Coordinates of C-alpha atoms in Angstrom, one line a residue:
Chain A
M286 CA 0.0 0.0 0.0
K287 CA 1.5 3.3 -1.1
I288 CA 0.0 6.8 -0.9
L289 CA 2.7 9.3 -1.2
L290 CA 4.9 7.7 -3.9
E291 CA 2.3 5.5 -5.6
K292 CA 2.4 7.6 -8.8
S293 CA 5.0 10.1 -9.7
A294 CA 3.7 13.4 -11.1
F295 CA 6.4 16.0 -12.1
D296 CA 3.9 18.4 -13.5
I297 CA 0.3 19.5 -12.7
E298 CA -1.2 17.8 -15.8
T299 CA 0.0 14.4 -14.7
Y300 CA -1.0 15.1 -11.2
L301 CA -4.6 16.0 -12.4
K302 CA -4.7 12.8 -14.5
N303 CA -3.8 10.8 -11.4
G304 CA -6.8 12.3 -9.6
G305 CA -4.9 15.3 -8.1
Y306 CA -6.7 18.2 -6.5
E307 CA -10.0 16.2 -6.2
A308 CA -9.4 16.2 -2.5
L309 CA -9.1 20.0 -2.4
K310 CA -12.4 20.3 -4.3
K311 CA -14.1 17.9 -1.8
A312 CA -12.5 19.7 1.1
L313 CA -13.8 23.1 0.0
S314 CA -17.4 21.7 0.1
M315 CA -16.9 20.5 3.6
K316 CA -17.1 22.3 6.9
R317 CA -13.7 23.3 8.3
E318 CA -14.4 21.4 11.6
D319 CA -15.3 18.3 9.7
I320 CA -12.0 18.2 7.9
I321 CA -10.1 18.5 11.2
E322 CA -12.4 15.7 12.6
E323 CA -11.4 13.5 9.7
V324 CA -7.7 14.2 10.2
K325 CA -8.1 13.4 13.9
K326 CA -9.9 10.2 13.0
S327 CA -7.1 9.2 10.6
N328 CA -4.6 9.1 13.5
L329 CA -2.1 10.8 11.2
R330 CA 1.0 11.8 13.3
G331 CA 3.6 14.4 12.6
R332 CA 6.2 12.8 10.2
G333 CA 9.0 15.2 10.9
G334 CA 10.1 13.3 14.0
A335 CA 8.0 14.2 17.0
G336 CA 4.9 12.1 15.9
F337 CA 2.4 14.6 17.4
P338 CA -1.2 13.9 16.3
C339 CA -1.8 16.2 13.3
G340 CA -5.6 16.7 13.7
L341 CA -5.1 17.7 17.3
K342 CA -2.5 20.2 16.3
W343 CA -4.9 21.8 13.9
S344 CA -7.6 21.9 16.4
F345 CA -5.5 24.1 18.7
I346 CA -5.8 27.1 16.3
P347 CA -8.3 29.6 17.9
K348 CA -11.4 30.4 15.8
T349 CA -10.8 34.1 16.2
E350 CA -10.6 36.6 13.3
G351 CA -7.1 37.9 12.2
P352 CA -4.2 36.4 10.3
K353 CA -3.2 32.8 10.8
Y354 CA -0.4 31.0 9.1
L355 CA 0.3 27.5 7.8
V356 CA 4.0 26.7 7.6
C357 CA 5.5 23.7 5.9
N358 CA 8.7 22.5 7.5
S359 CA 10.9 21.4 4.6
D360 CA 14.2 22.0 6.4
E361 CA 15.2 18.4 6.1
S362 CA 18.6 18.2 7.8
E363 CA 18.7 15.4 10.3
P364 CA 21.5 13.1 9.3
G365 CA 20.1 10.1 7.5
T366 CA 17.0 11.8 6.4
F367 CA 16.2 12.5 2.8
K368 CA 12.6 11.6 2.4
D369 CA 10.9 15.0 2.0
R370 CA 13.3 15.7 -0.9
E371 CA 11.8 12.6 -2.6
I372 CA 8.2 13.9 -2.2
I373 CA 9.3 17.2 -3.7
H374 CA 11.1 15.4 -6.6
K375 CA 8.3 12.9 -7.4
N376 CA 5.0 14.4 -6.2
P377 CA 5.3 18.1 -5.4
H378 CA 1.6 18.9 -5.9
S379 CA 0.6 16.5 -3.2
L380 CA 2.3 18.9 -0.8
I381 CA 0.7 21.9 -2.3
E382 CA -2.8 20.3 -2.3
G383 CA -2.2 19.2 1.3
M384 CA -1.3 22.7 2.3
A385 CA -4.3 24.2 0.6
I386 CA -6.6 21.8 2.4
A387 CA -4.9 22.4 5.8
A388 CA -5.0 26.2 5.3
Y389 CA -8.7 26.0 4.6
A390 CA -9.3 23.8 7.7
I391 CA -7.4 26.1 10.1
G392 CA -8.4 29.4 8.3
A393 CA -5.0 30.5 7.2
Q394 CA -4.6 33.0 4.4
T395 CA -0.9 32.7 3.9
G396 CA 1.4 29.7 3.8
Y397 CA 5.1 29.3 3.9
I398 CA 7.3 26.5 2.7
Y399 CA 10.6 26.8 4.6
I400 CA 13.1 24.8 2.6
R401 CA 16.8 24.2 3.5
G402 CA 19.1 26.5 1.7
E403 CA 21.1 23.7 0.1
F404 CA 18.0 22.4 -1.8
A405 CA 18.4 24.8 -4.7
R406 CA 17.0 22.3 -7.2
E407 CA 14.1 21.4 -4.9
T408 CA 13.3 25.1 -4.5
R409 CA 13.0 25.5 -8.2
I410 CA 10.7 22.5 -8.4
I411 CA 8.5 24.0 -5.7
E412 CA 8.4 27.4 -7.4
K413 CA 7.4 25.9 -10.7
S414 CA 4.7 23.8 -9.1
L415 CA 3.3 26.8 -7.2
A416 CA 3.1 28.7 -10.4
E417 CA 1.2 25.8 -12.0
A418 CA -1.2 25.6 -9.1
R419 CA -1.8 29.3 -9.3
S420 CA -2.5 29.1 -13.0
K421 CA -5.3 26.6 -12.3
N422 CA -6.6 28.6 -9.3
F423 CA -5.8 26.0 -6.8
L424 CA -3.9 28.8 -5.1
G425 CA -4.7 32.5 -5.1
S426 CA -7.9 34.4 -4.4
G427 CA -11.3 32.9 -4.6
I428 CA -10.0 29.4 -5.0
L429 CA -12.2 27.3 -7.3
G430 CA -15.0 29.9 -7.0
R431 CA -15.2 29.6 -3.3
N432 CA -14.8 32.3 -0.7
F433 CA -11.3 31.1 0.2
S434 CA -8.0 32.7 -0.6
F435 CA -4.7 31.3 0.1
D436 CA -1.2 31.5 -1.3
I437 CA 2.2 30.1 -0.5
K438 CA 5.6 31.8 -0.2
V439 CA 8.9 30.0 -0.3
V440 CA 11.6 30.9 2.2
R441 CA 15.1 29.5 1.8
G442 CA 17.1 28.6 4.9
A443 CA 20.8 29.0 5.0
G444 CA 22.4 26.0 6.6
A445 CA 21.2 25.6 10.1
Y446 CA 19.9 22.2 11.3
I447 CA 18.2 23.8 14.3
C448 CA 15.7 25.6 12.0
G449 CA 14.0 22.2 11.7
E450 CA 12.8 22.9 15.3
E451 CA 9.5 24.6 14.7
T452 CA 9.9 27.8 16.6
A453 CA 13.5 28.2 15.4
L454 CA 12.0 27.9 11.9
L455 CA 9.6 30.7 12.7
E456 CA 12.4 32.9 13.9
S457 CA 14.2 32.2 10.6
I458 CA 11.2 33.1 8.5
E459 CA 11.2 36.4 10.4
G460 CA 14.8 36.9 9.3
K461 CA 16.5 36.3 12.6
K462 CA 18.9 33.8 14.0
G463 CA 17.2 30.4 14.3
Q464 CA 17.0 30.1 18.0
P465 CA 14.1 28.1 19.4
R466 CA 11.5 30.0 21.4
L467 CA 10.5 29.2 25.0
K468 CA 7.1 27.5 25.1
P469 CA 4.4 28.2 26.0
P470 CA 3.0 30.1 24.2
F471 CA 2.9 27.4 21.5
P472 CA 2.8 28.4 17.9
A473 CA -0.9 27.6 17.7
V474 CA -1.5 30.6 19.9
K475 CA 1.5 32.8 19.1
G476 CA 3.5 31.7 16.1
L477 CA 4.7 33.4 13.0
Y478 CA 4.6 37.2 13.5
Q479 CA 2.8 36.5 16.8
C480 CA -0.2 35.0 15.1
P481 CA -1.7 31.5 15.4
T482 CA 0.4 29.2 13.3
V483 CA 0.4 25.5 12.4
I484 CA 3.8 24.0 11.4
N485 CA 3.7 20.6 9.6
N486 CA 6.3 18.5 7.9
V487 CA 6.2 17.9 4.1
E488 CA 5.3 14.2 4.5
T489 CA 2.5 15.0 7.0
L490 CA 0.9 17.6 4.7
A491 CA 1.3 15.4 1.6
S492 CA -0.7 12.7 3.4
V493 CA -3.7 15.0 3.9
P494 CA -5.3 14.7 0.4
Y495 CA -5.7 11.0 0.7
I496 CA -7.4 11.4 4.1
V497 CA -9.8 13.9 2.8
L498 CA -10.6 11.9 -0.3
H499 CA -11.0 8.5 1.3
G500 CA -12.0 9.5 4.9
G501 CA -10.1 9.4 8.2
S502 CA -11.1 5.8 9.0
A503 CA -9.7 4.5 5.7
Y504 CA -6.3 6.0 6.5
A505 CA -6.5 4.7 10.1
S506 CA -7.1 1.2 8.9
I507 CA -3.7 1.2 7.2
G508 CA -0.8 0.4 9.4
V509 CA -1.1 -0.9 12.9
G510 CA -2.9 0.3 16.0
K511 CA -2.1 4.0 16.8
S512 CA 0.6 4.0 14.1
A513 CA -1.7 4.6 11.2
G514 CA -0.9 5.0 7.5
T515 CA 2.2 4.7 5.5
K516 CA 5.6 6.1 6.3
L517 CA 8.6 7.0 4.3
F518 CA 12.0 5.5 5.3
S519 CA 15.1 7.0 3.8
V520 CA 17.8 4.3 4.0
S521 CA 21.5 4.9 3.7
G522 CA 24.5 2.7 4.5
P523 CA 26.0 -0.3 2.7
V524 CA 22.7 -2.2 1.9
K525 CA 22.1 -3.5 -1.6
K526 CA 19.4 -1.0 -2.4
P527 CA 19.6 2.3 -0.4
G528 CA 16.9 4.9 -1.1
V529 CA 13.5 6.1 -0.1
Y530 CA 10.8 3.5 0.7
E531 CA 7.1 3.9 1.5
I532 CA 5.8 1.2 3.7
E533 CA 2.8 0.5 5.9
L534 CA 3.7 1.2 9.5
G535 CA 4.1 -2.0 11.5
M536 CA 6.3 -3.9 9.0
P537 CA 8.9 -6.0 10.7
F538 CA 12.4 -4.6 10.3
K539 CA 13.7 -8.0 9.2
K540 CA 11.2 -8.2 6.4
F541 CA 12.0 -4.6 5.3
F542 CA 15.7 -5.2 5.5
E543 CA 15.7 -8.5 3.6
E544 CA 12.9 -8.0 1.0
E545 CA 13.0 -4.3 0.3
L546 CA 16.6 -3.3 0.9
G547 CA 18.0 -6.7 -0.3
G548 CA 20.2 -7.1 2.7
M549 CA 23.8 -6.0 3.0
R550 CA 26.2 -5.6 0.1
E551 CA 28.6 -8.3 -0.6
G552 CA 31.3 -8.5 2.1
E553 CA 29.4 -6.3 4.6
K554 CA 27.8 -7.5 7.8
L555 CA 25.1 -5.7 9.7
K556 CA 26.2 -4.3 13.1
A557 CA 23.8 -1.6 14.1
V558 CA 20.8 0.4 12.9
I559 CA 19.8 4.0 13.6
V560 CA 16.2 3.7 12.8
G561 CA 14.8 7.2 12.7
G562 CA 17.5 9.8 12.1
S563 CA 20.8 10.4 13.9
S564 CA 19.2 11.6 17.1
V565 CA 17.5 8.4 18.2
P566 CA 19.1 5.7 20.3
V567 CA 21.0 3.1 18.2
L568 CA 19.8 -0.5 17.9
T569 CA 22.1 -3.5 17.7
A570 CA 21.5 -5.8 14.7
Q571 CA 19.8 -8.3 17.0
E572 CA 17.5 -5.7 18.5
A573 CA 16.7 -4.3 15.1
M574 CA 15.9 -7.8 13.7
A575 CA 13.3 -8.2 16.5
A576 CA 11.6 -4.8 16.0
N577 CA 8.7 -3.7 14.0
L578 CA 8.7 -0.4 12.2
D579 CA 6.0 1.6 14.0
Y580 CA 5.9 4.2 16.7
E581 CA 4.9 1.9 19.6
S582 CA 7.1 -1.1 18.7
L583 CA 10.2 1.1 18.3
Q584 CA 9.5 2.8 21.6
Q585 CA 9.3 -0.6 23.2
A586 CA 12.6 -1.5 21.5
G587 CA 14.1 1.5 23.3
T588 CA 14.3 3.9 20.3
M589 CA 12.1 6.1 18.2
L590 CA 10.6 6.2 14.7
G591 CA 11.7 9.8 14.4
S592 CA 12.0 11.0 10.9
G593 CA 12.4 7.6 9.4
G594 CA 16.0 8.4 8.4
M595 CA 17.5 4.9 8.7
I596 CA 21.2 4.5 8.8
I597 CA 22.5 1.0 8.4
I598 CA 25.9 0.6 10.1
P599 CA 28.2 -2.3 9.0
E600 CA 30.5 -4.3 11.1
R601 CA 33.6 -2.5 9.7
Q602 CA 32.4 0.9 11.0
C603 CA 34.0 1.8 14.4
M604 CA 31.2 2.9 16.8
V605 CA 33.5 5.3 18.6
E606 CA 34.3 7.1 15.4
A607 CA 30.5 7.1 14.5
L608 CA 29.6 8.7 17.8
F609 CA 32.4 11.2 17.4
I610 CA 30.9 12.2 14.0
L611 CA 27.5 12.7 15.5
A612 CA 28.9 14.6 18.5
R613 CA 30.8 16.9 16.1
F614 CA 27.5 17.5 14.2
Y615 CA 25.4 18.4 17.2
H616 CA 28.0 20.6 18.7
H617 CA 28.3 22.4 15.3
E618 CA 24.5 22.8 15.1
S619 CA 23.8 23.8 18.7
C620 CA 22.3 27.3 18.5
G621 CA 24.2 28.3 21.7
Q622 CA 21.2 29.5 23.7
C623 CA 21.1 27.0 26.5
T624 CA 24.3 26.2 28.5
P625 CA 23.7 22.4 28.9
C626 CA 23.5 22.1 25.1
R627 CA 26.1 24.6 24.0
E628 CA 28.7 23.3 26.5
G629 CA 27.5 19.7 26.8
T630 CA 27.7 19.0 23.0
G631 CA 31.2 20.6 23.0
W632 CA 32.4 18.6 25.9
I633 CA 31.1 15.3 24.4
E634 CA 32.8 16.1 21.1
K635 CA 36.1 16.9 22.8
L636 CA 36.0 13.7 25.0
M637 CA 35.0 11.6 22.0
K638 CA 37.9 13.0 20.0
K639 CA 40.2 12.1 22.9
I640 CA 38.9 8.6 23.1
L641 CA 39.0 8.2 19.3
E642 CA 42.6 9.2 19.2
G643 CA 43.5 6.6 21.8
K644 CA 44.2 9.2 24.5
G645 CA 41.1 8.5 26.5
A646 CA 40.5 6.9 29.9
S647 CA 37.5 5.1 31.3
E648 CA 36.6 8.2 33.3
D649 CA 36.0 10.0 30.0
V650 CA 33.4 7.5 29.1
D651 CA 31.7 7.9 32.5
N652 CA 31.9 11.7 32.0
I653 CA 30.1 11.5 28.7
L654 CA 27.3 9.5 30.3
S655 CA 27.1 11.9 33.2
I656 CA 27.1 15.0 30.9
S657 CA 24.4 13.3 28.7
E658 CA 22.2 12.7 31.7
N659 CA 22.6 16.3 32.7
M660 CA 21.8 17.6 29.3
M661 CA 18.5 15.8 28.8
G662 CA 15.3 17.7 29.5
R663 CA 17.2 20.8 30.6
T664 CA 17.1 22.9 27.5
I665 CA 14.5 24.9 25.5
C666 CA 14.5 22.5 22.6
P667 CA 15.4 18.8 22.1
L668 CA 18.8 19.3 20.4
A669 CA 20.6 18.4 23.6
D670 CA 18.7 15.2 23.9
A671 CA 19.4 14.5 20.2
L672 CA 23.0 14.0 21.1
A673 CA 22.6 12.6 24.7
M674 CA 20.3 9.8 23.6
P675 CA 22.6 8.3 20.9
A676 CA 25.6 8.9 23.2
I677 CA 24.2 6.9 26.0
S678 CA 23.0 4.1 23.7
F679 CA 26.3 3.9 21.7
I680 CA 28.3 3.6 25.0
K681 CA 25.9 1.1 26.7
K682 CA 25.5 -1.1 23.6
F683 CA 29.1 -1.0 22.2
E684 CA 31.1 -0.6 25.4
H685 CA 33.6 -3.2 24.2
E686 CA 34.5 -0.9 21.3
F687 CA 35.0 2.1 23.6
N688 CA 37.2 -0.1 25.9
A689 CA 39.3 -1.2 22.9
H690 CA 39.9 2.4 22.0
I691 CA 41.0 3.2 25.5
K692 CA 43.4 0.3 25.5
G693 CA 44.6 1.3 22.1
N694 CA 43.6 -1.8 20.2
C695 CA 40.6 -1.0 18.0
N696 CA 40.9 -3.3 15.1
L697 CA 38.5 -1.3 13.0
C698 CA 40.4 2.0 13.1
R699 CA 43.7 0.3 12.3
K700 CA 43.1 -0.7 8.8
Chain B
M1270 CA 30.0 47.5 -3.3
L1271 CA 26.7 46.0 -4.0
G1272 CA 26.2 45.7 -7.8
E1273 CA 23.4 46.7 -10.1
N1274 CA 21.9 43.2 -10.3
F1275 CA 21.6 43.1 -6.6
R1276 CA 19.8 46.5 -6.5
K1277 CA 17.2 45.2 -8.9
D1278 CA 16.6 42.1 -6.9
F1279 CA 16.6 44.1 -3.7
Q1280 CA 13.3 45.9 -4.5
K1281 CA 11.7 42.6 -5.5
I1282 CA 12.7 40.8 -2.4
M1283 CA 11.7 43.7 -0.1
A1284 CA 8.3 44.0 -1.8
S1285 CA 7.5 40.3 -1.3
S1286 CA 8.6 40.2 2.4
A1287 CA 6.4 40.8 5.4
D1288 CA 8.9 43.3 6.7
A1289 CA 12.5 44.3 6.2
Q1290 CA 14.0 42.0 8.8
S1291 CA 12.2 39.0 7.1
A1292 CA 14.1 39.8 3.9
V1293 CA 17.5 39.5 5.4
L1294 CA 18.2 35.8 4.7
A1295 CA 17.1 36.2 1.1
L1296 CA 19.1 39.4 0.6
L1297 CA 22.2 37.7 2.0
H1298 CA 21.7 34.8 -0.4
E1299 CA 21.5 37.4 -3.3
I1300 CA 24.7 39.1 -2.2
Q1301 CA 26.4 35.7 -2.0
K1302 CA 25.1 34.7 -5.4
E1303 CA 26.7 37.8 -6.9
N1304 CA 30.0 37.9 -5.0
G1305 CA 30.5 34.3 -3.8
Y1306 CA 30.6 35.5 -0.2
V1307 CA 29.3 38.2 2.1
S1308 CA 31.9 40.9 3.0
E1309 CA 31.7 43.2 6.0
E1310 CA 31.4 46.1 3.6
D1311 CA 28.4 44.5 1.8
A1312 CA 26.8 43.8 5.1
C1313 CA 27.2 47.5 6.2
E1314 CA 25.7 48.6 2.9
L1315 CA 22.8 46.2 3.4
S1316 CA 22.3 47.7 6.8
E1317 CA 22.0 51.2 5.3
L1318 CA 19.7 50.1 2.6
T1319 CA 17.3 48.2 4.8
K1320 CA 17.7 50.5 7.9
I1321 CA 18.3 47.3 9.9
P1322 CA 21.1 47.8 12.5
Y1323 CA 24.3 46.2 11.3
S1324 CA 24.5 44.1 14.5
R1325 CA 21.3 42.3 13.5
I1326 CA 22.6 41.6 10.0
K1327 CA 25.9 40.4 11.4
A1328 CA 24.0 38.1 13.8
V1329 CA 22.3 36.4 10.9
M1330 CA 25.2 36.1 8.6
T1331 CA 27.4 34.5 11.2
F1332 CA 24.7 32.2 12.5
Y1333 CA 23.9 30.4 9.3
T1334 CA 26.7 28.4 7.9
M1335 CA 25.8 28.8 4.2
Y1336 CA 27.0 32.4 4.2
N1337 CA 30.6 32.4 3.3
L1338 CA 32.4 35.1 5.3
K1339 CA 35.5 35.0 3.2
K1340 CA 36.3 34.9 -0.5
T1341 CA 35.5 31.6 -2.1
G1342 CA 36.6 30.2 -5.4
K1343 CA 34.6 30.5 -8.6
Y1344 CA 33.7 26.9 -7.9
H1345 CA 33.1 26.3 -4.2
I1346 CA 33.4 22.6 -3.4
Q1347 CA 31.7 21.3 -0.3
L1348 CA 32.0 17.7 0.9
C1349 CA 29.6 16.2 3.4
R1350 CA 31.4 14.8 6.4
N1351 CA 28.4 13.2 8.3
L1352 CA 28.0 9.5 9.0
S1353 CA 26.4 8.1 5.8
C1354 CA 28.9 9.9 3.6
H1355 CA 31.8 9.0 5.9
M1356 CA 30.9 5.3 5.7
A1357 CA 30.7 5.6 1.9
G1358 CA 34.2 7.0 1.5
A1359 CA 34.1 10.8 2.2
P1360 CA 37.5 10.7 4.0
A1361 CA 39.2 9.4 0.9
L1362 CA 37.4 11.9 -1.2
K1363 CA 38.7 14.7 1.1
Q1364 CA 42.2 13.6 0.5
A1365 CA 41.6 13.3 -3.2
I1366 CA 40.2 16.8 -3.4
E1367 CA 43.0 18.3 -1.4
K1368 CA 45.6 16.5 -3.5
N1369 CA 44.0 17.5 -6.8
L1370 CA 43.6 21.1 -5.9
G1371 CA 46.8 21.4 -3.9
I1372 CA 45.0 23.2 -1.0
K1373 CA 43.8 22.2 2.4
E1374 CA 40.2 22.2 3.7
G1375 CA 39.1 25.8 4.2
E1376 CA 41.4 27.2 1.6
I1377 CA 41.2 28.7 -1.9
T1378 CA 43.4 28.0 -4.9
K1379 CA 45.9 30.7 -5.9
D1380 CA 44.1 31.3 -9.3
G1381 CA 40.8 31.8 -7.3
L1382 CA 39.1 29.0 -9.3
F1383 CA 38.4 26.6 -6.5
S1384 CA 37.8 26.6 -2.8
F1385 CA 37.0 23.6 -0.6
C1386 CA 35.4 23.0 2.7
E1387 CA 33.6 20.2 4.6
V1388 CA 30.0 20.6 5.6
E1389 CA 27.5 18.8 7.7
C1390 CA 24.7 16.6 6.3
L1391 CA 23.4 17.7 2.9
G1392 CA 20.3 15.4 3.1
S1393 CA 21.4 13.1 0.3
C1394 CA 22.5 10.2 2.4
G1395 CA 21.1 7.4 0.1
T1396 CA 23.4 8.5 -2.7
A1397 CA 26.5 9.1 -0.5
P1398 CA 29.1 10.4 -0.7
V1399 CA 27.8 13.7 -1.9
I1400 CA 29.6 16.9 -2.8
M1401 CA 28.1 20.2 -3.7
V1402 CA 29.7 22.6 -6.2
N1403 CA 28.1 26.0 -5.8
E1404 CA 24.4 25.1 -5.8
T1405 CA 24.6 21.7 -7.6
Y1406 CA 24.7 18.3 -5.9
H1407 CA 27.0 15.6 -7.2
E1408 CA 25.9 12.3 -5.8
N1409 CA 27.4 8.8 -5.5
M1410 CA 30.8 10.5 -5.9
D1411 CA 33.9 8.4 -6.2
E1412 CA 37.5 9.4 -6.9
A1413 CA 37.3 8.8 -10.6
G1414 CA 34.1 10.9 -10.8
L1415 CA 35.7 13.6 -8.8
E1416 CA 38.8 13.8 -11.1
K1417 CA 36.4 14.1 -14.1
L1418 CA 34.3 16.8 -12.4
I1419 CA 37.2 19.0 -11.5
E1420 CA 38.7 18.5 -14.9
N1421 CA 35.3 19.6 -16.5
L1422 CA 35.1 22.7 -14.2
R1423 CA 38.7 23.7 -15.2
G1424 CA 37.8 23.2 -18.8
N1425 CA 34.6 25.3 -18.5
F1426 CA 36.7 28.1 -17.2
K1427 CA 39.2 28.0 -20.0
K1428 CA 36.5 28.2 -22.7

């Protein structure tokens, strides 16, 4: 069962032939509350990483007069994640249609697509698709003859991972440093330019047309339990077939790994899996093989579905080096606002470098664990946790590799 | 000095922005498109044009890593150094780039044609390793592909 990537449509004519914008037509004949009700019923959860129920998020928007905004988070920057890019490449109008429906449901007049600055090609695709949608009056004033006007502006980021955090993203649209805001107030109350704002991920919004067209319960019946629908997984690492896959939530990892990814490349052996982007706890091969790919199963397995950015780590990759690379990344990307994150990510990077270079002692490993514990939950946004969680899991699950580095006999780094 | 092209785009960007501050990221992108980097002088001029205090423009240009604060080559080569690219051979590519260009990471060639730096995840992990030349991605890169790419860029320039 595929929804997002079932049929590619590079231009609006193909999208229309595939039944595109029928959902928007249907939505505009529905009551706004009823659309939100259907999205609630669908159990669609935020696909950017946090997994917050989408319909509930929309329902927080006050029904007052005055400007409201819909923002699409297309700042895809979590290491291992490249799924939204695939939607933009293969089905850009599903995003625009989803946004038009969402805007109608929450009463937004203006939408923003905030796209990471490096995605120059993707920005051009979106601009072209927006122009096509405007030419057919799916955007603009009096959309399809109704009393509903909505248009979308594109804002390019400039290379800051933190802008994927929704309030940092708002700051960035406002032309400031991307530093997350203290919450509450939440964006639904005071968001962009202090007005009520909904921020959704590309994949979340692109799933909306299906829900409107087929009903919330049809979507809820796909997947497993509270993990409804399909999910994109972007897979990297030395598997036979890396790439972006759309699967029904609940598929066993083992089946996904063997049947879709074709297993490991010749000469490679599976050691570990980062299931949902670099900020989630790592799983050993054995743990991964026993897990199913849905929100609840992965939580039970001690990790998170996150963004679906799956990094397959082979036996040959030293885990000390891998954690150093992640620590360097999070330190580089910390916005510097909160001390536990700004200093903690830096300390972990330094200690990891020391251990990696064979100059570490076992106290250094203990210190990383202690720093991680003291970072978690003590900052404005979850970037600190995004390093602390992998750090703790890497050390606990691959302690022997850290010990080998301390003793100066890591076989993997010597080659 | 901000050029004529920039001044044309300036009006357009300001008109489509909610307010002057909201235009800053796009304006800095435009400056960089024209000059390859954002100089102190250009930032000062932008402050005068937009009536936004210089400190606030400086805050933005130093926060976001895409803005180059020093001169870059005509072709600015960026290599992803994050986990997926690392596992797929980015360290060897780094050596190959440095050897080919005769410069170290963070430097610019004497003729001003190339500059090279490492970057964090470019969001193209399934086709790792990836390098970005100016605004274009080159995916599934290997040493042979790299040689060819650099050769082509040199050739382009000579034409």
